[in-house]
Amino acid sequence: MRRTLISVFLAIVAVVAVGAAAFALDSGPSSITKARIERSLPATFANLYVQRAALQGRTGLTPASLHAKTMCDKGGAASPDVGAGSDWNCLMSWTDPEVPMPPEGYGKFELQVHSNGCYTAGAPSKLVGFQTITDKKGRTVNNPAYEFDGCFDPQGDNTPTGVVFPSLLTVTSTTVQPTADHKAAVQISCGTGHGGCTGTVSATAGDVPLGSTTYAVKEEQTATLTLPTALPAGATDVTFTFTSKTGVVPPKPSTIPLQG
Amino acid sequence: MTATIETFAGRRPHVQPRRVGTGAVLRWELRKLAHQWRAKAVLLAALVGPIPVVFVIHGQSRPPKDSLFGRFATENGFALALLILGFAAQWALPLLTSIVAGDIFASEDQHGTWKTVLTRSTSRGRIFWAKTLTAALFAVVTLAVLAASTIASSVLIVGRQPLTGLSGQQIAPSHALALVTASWASMLPGMLAFTCLAILISVWSRNPAAGIAAPAVIGMVMQLVGALGGVEPIRPFLLSTGFEAWHGLLTAPRFTQPILEGAVTSAGWCVVTLAIAYLTLRRRDITGG
């Protein structure tokens, strides 16, 4: 019995030791790369999107006609885009005459990528719909493109795809919070994308201009912008107009009520 | 066991004592195996086991989405056969083969029959290869039975619907059947490697329990290590990596390089483990029996 325990113990120690050694050496290049995901995901999605369209009785769409392309990013601007993880985000654009892309030109997919080269992707529901759809016969069926699995060749083509999409700037504040010296402050967030968000924001409270300020926010970060001019007495809301240098900004000025 | 040997010797009473070939020893090992309830139980489990599993998964209202092909498993027979494949590769295949391979040497220790076996006119080397071949044949038969039973019950109970592959492509039922069968067949090198590992542990530990349990545990540890991030350099050397190589068959375009690599890795494991097992058995002092 002692022999048994010793052999089992040694075998487990050997496997763990090899694992630990590899961990300590901190790996060679991972086979889970941005380029491989950027090749696999649009192909898989295009097939499933056409399958979804067919369920709804639509014809005329083919995987090729969608021209799906994607830019993927793992864990924000700072972390390298390589390796397994559940923090992969992909921005994808495709052409469906009946479902135009939003102003920024893409939808965002969230991916969980495993070390074996397989992934589970969640599609943006505003473009693809929800878990179930109604098919052409009126039945409720599973939406194949809503959430799906795919695998890619861990030794496949690894040359960069060169697909680039800009970050989308969004105003996250629902009300304008005046600062201690009565200036208008607003919170913005810069989504996944290439190059982050830079530009200028100007604001007016009613007819009173509040001046303008520049901003530079890295992708997947938030920032609070404070305008230089104090708010006039009796102001009820503030209208912000963004002018972008990099990144996509809301096309129309956003009007936000003042708190209090 | 002793009874079998005597029968064998008793059948040829007039022949001059000579060393029997590996073939004869192999036949004798196969006869011993055929009379083991353990081996019959494994084959029966491989034959019947998948049927309730198929029924239970088919009856689920929510598909098991966290495994590959799980999201289609309740309404697609091919997907269900692949879901069970992924599950079997985690621990069932190493365990099934170890039940025979992990016991085949150690049982001689357990019953104290080494002396009896070796005083008959055959060499340790012949016995080693005969036992190894017996364990390997058993692994092949077990995998074939399990695969056939799983695929047949999935297809008969759930149905032959077109399968959505791992590139989102639609696969016609006839083609899907071939791919699912090929995926199951791709488990063979890994299963044989676990057979070799079980033989090593069986020879080394002289304990059937260790020979059976350790390969299954090692298989699960490999699975766990392989799933970690940052261990890319050792992934190719793990037997669990070859168990995932079938994914390439279900994508478009297909990729089969991982299957070849998995086969090479398995062959490497077999050569090393069998060499150590052989040397251990050759050098062992069998007098206490």
XYZ file of N, CA, C and O in Angstrom, chain A residues 1 3-4 7-8 10-12 15-16 18-19 22-23 26-32 43-44 47-48 51 84 115-116 118-120 131 142 147-155, chain B residues 65 67-69 71-72 75 164-170 204-207 209-210 214 217-218 221-222 225-235 244 247 251 255 257-258 261:
344
model
N 0.838 -1.210 0.000
C 0.000 0.000 0.000
C 0.865 1.250 0.000
O 0.574 2.225 -0.687
N 3.827 1.513 -1.247
C 4.343 1.621 -2.609
C 3.349 2.308 -3.535
O 3.695 3.165 -4.327
N 2.091 1.914 -3.389
C 1.024 2.479 -4.213
C 0.934 3.978 -4.013
O 0.948 4.758 -4.963
N 3.808 5.735 -5.530
C 3.792 5.868 -6.989
C 2.763 6.870 -7.452
O 3.039 7.690 -8.332
N 1.585 6.831 -6.865
C 0.550 7.792 -7.254
C 1.046 9.201 -6.960
O 0.959 10.108 -7.801
N 4.135 10.254 -6.686
C 5.216 10.656 -7.587
C 4.682 11.046 -8.956
O 5.126 12.030 -9.550
N 3.692 10.282 -9.445
C 3.142 10.580 -10.766
C 2.504 11.961 -10.780
O 2.727 12.755 -11.699
N 1.745 12.254 -9.732
C 1.079 13.558 -9.678
C 2.121 14.660 -9.531
O 2.062 15.686 -10.228
N 3.689 15.407 -12.925
C 2.850 16.205 -13.830
C 2.805 17.661 -13.361
O 2.981 18.597 -14.151
N 2.599 17.843 -12.056
C 2.513 19.208 -11.533
C 3.849 19.927 -11.702
O 3.894 21.105 -12.062
N 6.136 19.476 -14.001
C 6.317 19.894 -15.396
C 5.488 21.143 -15.668
O 5.964 22.113 -16.274
N 4.273 21.121 -15.151
C 3.393 22.285 -15.325
C 3.979 23.528 -14.687
O 4.037 24.595 -15.304
N 6.950 24.874 -16.612
C 6.543 25.618 -17.801
C 5.982 26.979 -17.410
O 6.221 27.988 -18.076
N 5.256 26.981 -16.285
C 4.658 28.233 -15.824
C 5.753 29.225 -15.449
O 5.695 30.398 -15.773
N 7.514 30.859 -18.123
C 6.593 31.821 -18.711
C 6.514 31.742 -20.229
O 6.780 32.712 -20.930
N 6.225 30.572 -20.666
C 5.685 30.322 -22.006
C 6.468 30.865 -23.192
O 7.229 31.810 -23.091
N 6.267 30.215 -24.279
C 6.709 30.761 -25.553
C 5.534 31.555 -26.087
O 4.665 31.958 -25.321
N 5.496 31.770 -27.401
C 4.336 32.484 -27.942
C 3.081 31.616 -27.834
O 3.143 30.413 -28.064
N 1.977 32.225 -27.470
C 0.721 31.495 -27.365
C 0.143 31.285 -28.759
O 0.371 32.090 -29.664
N -0.601 30.202 -28.925
C -1.243 29.985 -30.223
C -2.579 30.723 -30.305
O -3.206 30.766 -31.353
N -3.030 31.285 -29.179
C -4.289 32.030 -29.154
C -3.950 33.480 -29.476
O -3.474 34.221 -28.613
N -15.977 34.458 -40.069
C -16.410 33.339 -40.917
C -17.528 32.562 -40.220
O -18.554 32.235 -40.835
N -17.331 32.283 -38.930
C -18.331 31.535 -38.175
C -19.627 32.332 -38.066
O -20.721 31.819 -38.306
N -21.677 32.510 -41.352
C -22.444 31.279 -41.600
C -23.715 31.244 -40.754
O -24.795 30.898 -41.237
N -23.566 31.609 -39.481
C -24.705 31.513 -38.566
C -25.727 32.614 -38.828
O -26.929 32.410 -38.663
N -27.757 31.469 -41.615
C -28.656 30.426 -41.109
C -29.857 31.065 -40.409
O -30.999 30.630 -40.573
N -5.552 32.770 -23.854
C -6.930 32.435 -23.518
C -7.461 33.400 -22.472
O -6.703 34.004 -21.728
N -7.961 27.722 -24.043
C -6.578 27.484 -24.462
C -6.485 26.442 -25.578
O -5.442 26.309 -26.203
N -7.571 25.725 -25.867
C -7.519 24.743 -26.949
C -7.908 25.333 -28.303
O -8.028 24.603 -29.281
N -10.780 27.023 -28.965
C -12.223 27.151 -29.143
C -12.728 28.350 -28.345
O -12.097 28.749 -27.370
N -13.838 28.913 -28.789
C -14.364 30.091 -28.113
C -15.883 30.066 -28.107
O -16.510 29.374 -28.909
N -16.447 30.810 -27.163
C -17.885 31.047 -27.137
C -18.072 32.545 -27.316
O -17.450 33.325 -26.591
N -32.045 35.609 -27.675
C -31.866 34.158 -27.636
C -32.784 33.406 -28.594
O -32.374 32.460 -29.234
N -34.529 28.777 -31.600
C -33.265 29.292 -31.098
C -32.602 30.177 -32.159
O -32.616 29.857 -33.341
N -25.631 33.462 -29.671
C -24.509 32.980 -28.869
C -24.034 31.709 -29.546
O -24.856 30.864 -29.884
N -22.738 31.585 -29.783
C -22.293 30.433 -30.571
C -20.875 30.040 -30.200
O -20.119 30.827 -29.624
N -20.544 28.778 -30.538
C -19.199 28.258 -30.309
C -18.457 28.168 -31.638
O -19.076 27.954 -32.679
N -17.159 28.291 -31.571
C -16.339 28.099 -32.757
C -14.957 27.658 -32.338
O -14.581 27.773 -31.173
N -14.223 27.105 -33.287
C -12.836 26.720 -33.010
C -11.984 27.179 -34.181
O -12.453 27.228 -35.319
N -10.726 27.504 -33.898
C -9.815 27.855 -34.989
C -8.571 26.984 -34.905
O -8.298 26.373 -33.869
N -7.849 26.936 -36.021
C -6.631 26.135 -36.091
C -5.537 26.834 -35.289
O -5.140 27.951 -35.615
N -5.026 26.194 -34.224
C -3.985 26.855 -33.418
C -2.685 27.064 -34.189
O -1.798 27.747 -33.704
N -2.591 26.473 -35.393
C -1.403 26.727 -36.205
C -1.769 27.461 -37.495
O -0.984 27.496 -38.448
N -25.026 24.184 -22.269
C -24.309 25.035 -23.229
C -22.823 25.213 -22.943
O -22.090 25.668 -23.804
N -20.512 23.113 -22.619
C -19.607 22.203 -23.320
C -19.825 22.362 -24.815
O -20.923 22.681 -25.254
N -18.765 22.060 -25.558
C -18.831 22.173 -27.010
C -19.937 21.247 -27.536
O -20.019 20.095 -27.115
N -20.762 21.742 -28.420
C -21.901 21.043 -29.017
C -23.049 20.823 -28.030
O -24.084 20.282 -28.398
N -25.001 23.042 -26.846
C -26.181 23.860 -27.137
C -27.109 23.210 -28.156
O -28.271 23.578 -28.251
N -26.604 22.236 -28.939
C -27.479 21.554 -29.903
C -27.834 20.140 -29.442
O -28.552 19.426 -30.126
N -31.388 18.443 -29.283
C -32.224 18.284 -30.479
C -31.441 17.805 -31.701
O -31.947 17.858 -32.814
N -24.623 21.812 -37.074
C -23.890 23.072 -37.214
C -22.476 22.858 -36.697
O -22.284 22.508 -35.534
N -21.496 23.038 -37.576
C -20.101 22.762 -37.219
C -19.469 23.884 -36.421
O -20.127 24.854 -36.037
N -18.179 23.771 -36.195
C -17.465 24.737 -35.351
C -17.004 25.965 -36.128
O -16.297 26.806 -35.600
N -17.385 26.056 -37.411
C -17.213 27.314 -38.142
C -18.582 27.836 -38.533
O -18.709 28.625 -39.471
N -19.611 27.369 -37.864
C -20.966 27.820 -38.166
C -21.536 27.184 -39.418
O -22.659 27.490 -39.808
N -20.770 26.307 -40.063
C -21.227 25.721 -41.338
C -22.240 24.614 -41.081
O -22.201 23.956 -40.044
N -23.139 24.402 -42.039
C -24.115 23.324 -41.937
C -23.502 22.061 -42.526
O -22.953 22.079 -43.618
N 4.813 -1.189 -11.932
C 5.626 -0.498 -10.935
C 5.018 -0.619 -9.534
O 5.701 -0.943 -8.573
N 3.708 -0.371 -9.439
C 3.098 -0.322 -8.109
C 2.745 -1.722 -7.604
O 2.574 -1.908 -6.406
N 2.622 -2.693 -8.503
C 2.194 -4.068 -8.172
C 0.826 -4.065 -7.486
O 0.501 -4.972 -6.738
N 0.054 -2.998 -7.729
C -1.228 -2.873 -7.033
C -2.318 -2.537 -8.046
O -2.271 -1.490 -8.684
N -5.328 -1.514 -7.727
C -6.094 -0.292 -7.448
C -5.357 0.934 -7.964
O -5.942 1.820 -8.596
N -4.029 0.954 -7.729
C -3.239 2.088 -8.216
C -3.225 2.107 -9.732
O -3.365 3.152 -10.367
N -4.811 5.568 -10.851
C -3.816 6.599 -11.169
C -3.936 7.150 -12.594
O -3.903 8.371 -12.773
N -6.731 9.626 -12.716
C -6.394 10.859 -11.995
C -5.396 11.686 -12.815
O -5.563 12.900 -12.985
N -4.382 11.005 -13.362
C -3.385 11.725 -14.166
C -4.063 12.364 -15.378
O -3.754 13.500 -15.754
N -5.695 15.478 -14.176
C -4.698 16.526 -13.880
C -4.211 17.153 -15.186
O -4.092 18.376 -15.303
N -3.979 16.301 -16.195
C -3.528 16.828 -17.495
C -4.574 17.769 -18.087
O -4.250 18.817 -18.640
N -4.320 21.013 -16.188
C -3.116 21.765 -16.534
C -3.264 22.356 -17.938
O -2.943 23.517 -18.178
N -3.810 21.553 -18.869
C -3.951 22.011 -20.244
C -4.905 23.182 -20.383
O -4.793 23.984 -21.303
N -5.855 23.282 -19.454
C -6.848 24.357 -19.543
C -6.326 25.658 -18.957
O -6.920 26.710 -19.147
N -5.212 25.587 -18.229
C -4.656 26.814 -17.644
C -4.067 27.686 -18.745
O -3.601 27.182 -19.752
N -4.074 28.984 -18.510
C -3.368 29.864 -19.422
C -1.886 29.798 -19.089
O -1.505 29.360 -18.009
N -1.036 30.194 -20.018
C 0.390 30.302 -19.712
C 1.137 28.991 -19.654
O 2.265 28.952 -19.203
N 0.516 27.881 -20.092
C 1.264 26.623 -20.120
C 1.388 26.118 -21.560
O 1.560 24.935 -21.790
N 1.332 27.048 -22.499
C 1.372 26.663 -23.912
C 2.540 25.731 -24.249
O 2.346 24.780 -24.991
N 3.738 25.937 -23.700
C 4.848 25.075 -24.126
C 4.644 23.607 -23.776
O 5.148 22.748 -24.478
N 3.927 23.304 -22.685
C 3.788 21.884 -22.366
C 2.506 21.285 -22.928
O 2.355 20.081 -22.936
N 1.608 22.102 -23.433
C 0.351 21.564 -23.977
C 0.564 20.434 -24.991
O -0.113 19.417 -24.916
N -8.496 16.538 -27.723
C -9.283 17.667 -28.235
C -9.028 17.916 -29.717
O -9.570 18.847 -30.295
N -11.641 18.565 -32.791
C -12.279 19.847 -33.127
C -11.989 20.249 -34.574
O -12.843 20.819 -35.245
N -14.492 21.812 -38.290
C -14.423 23.198 -38.750
C -14.372 23.221 -40.277
O -14.189 22.194 -40.917
N -8.852 21.142 -40.208
C -7.412 21.026 -39.912
C -7.146 19.755 -39.119
O -7.854 19.449 -38.178
N -3.748 18.679 -38.428
C -2.409 18.666 -37.827
C -2.459 18.254 -36.348
O -1.651 17.418 -35.928
N -3.387 18.792 -35.523
C -3.407 18.386 -34.109
C -3.628 16.885 -33.914
O -3.119 16.311 -32.958
N -0.255 15.357 -34.461
C 0.614 15.673 -33.315
C 0.209 14.872 -32.088
O 1.067 14.387 -31.351
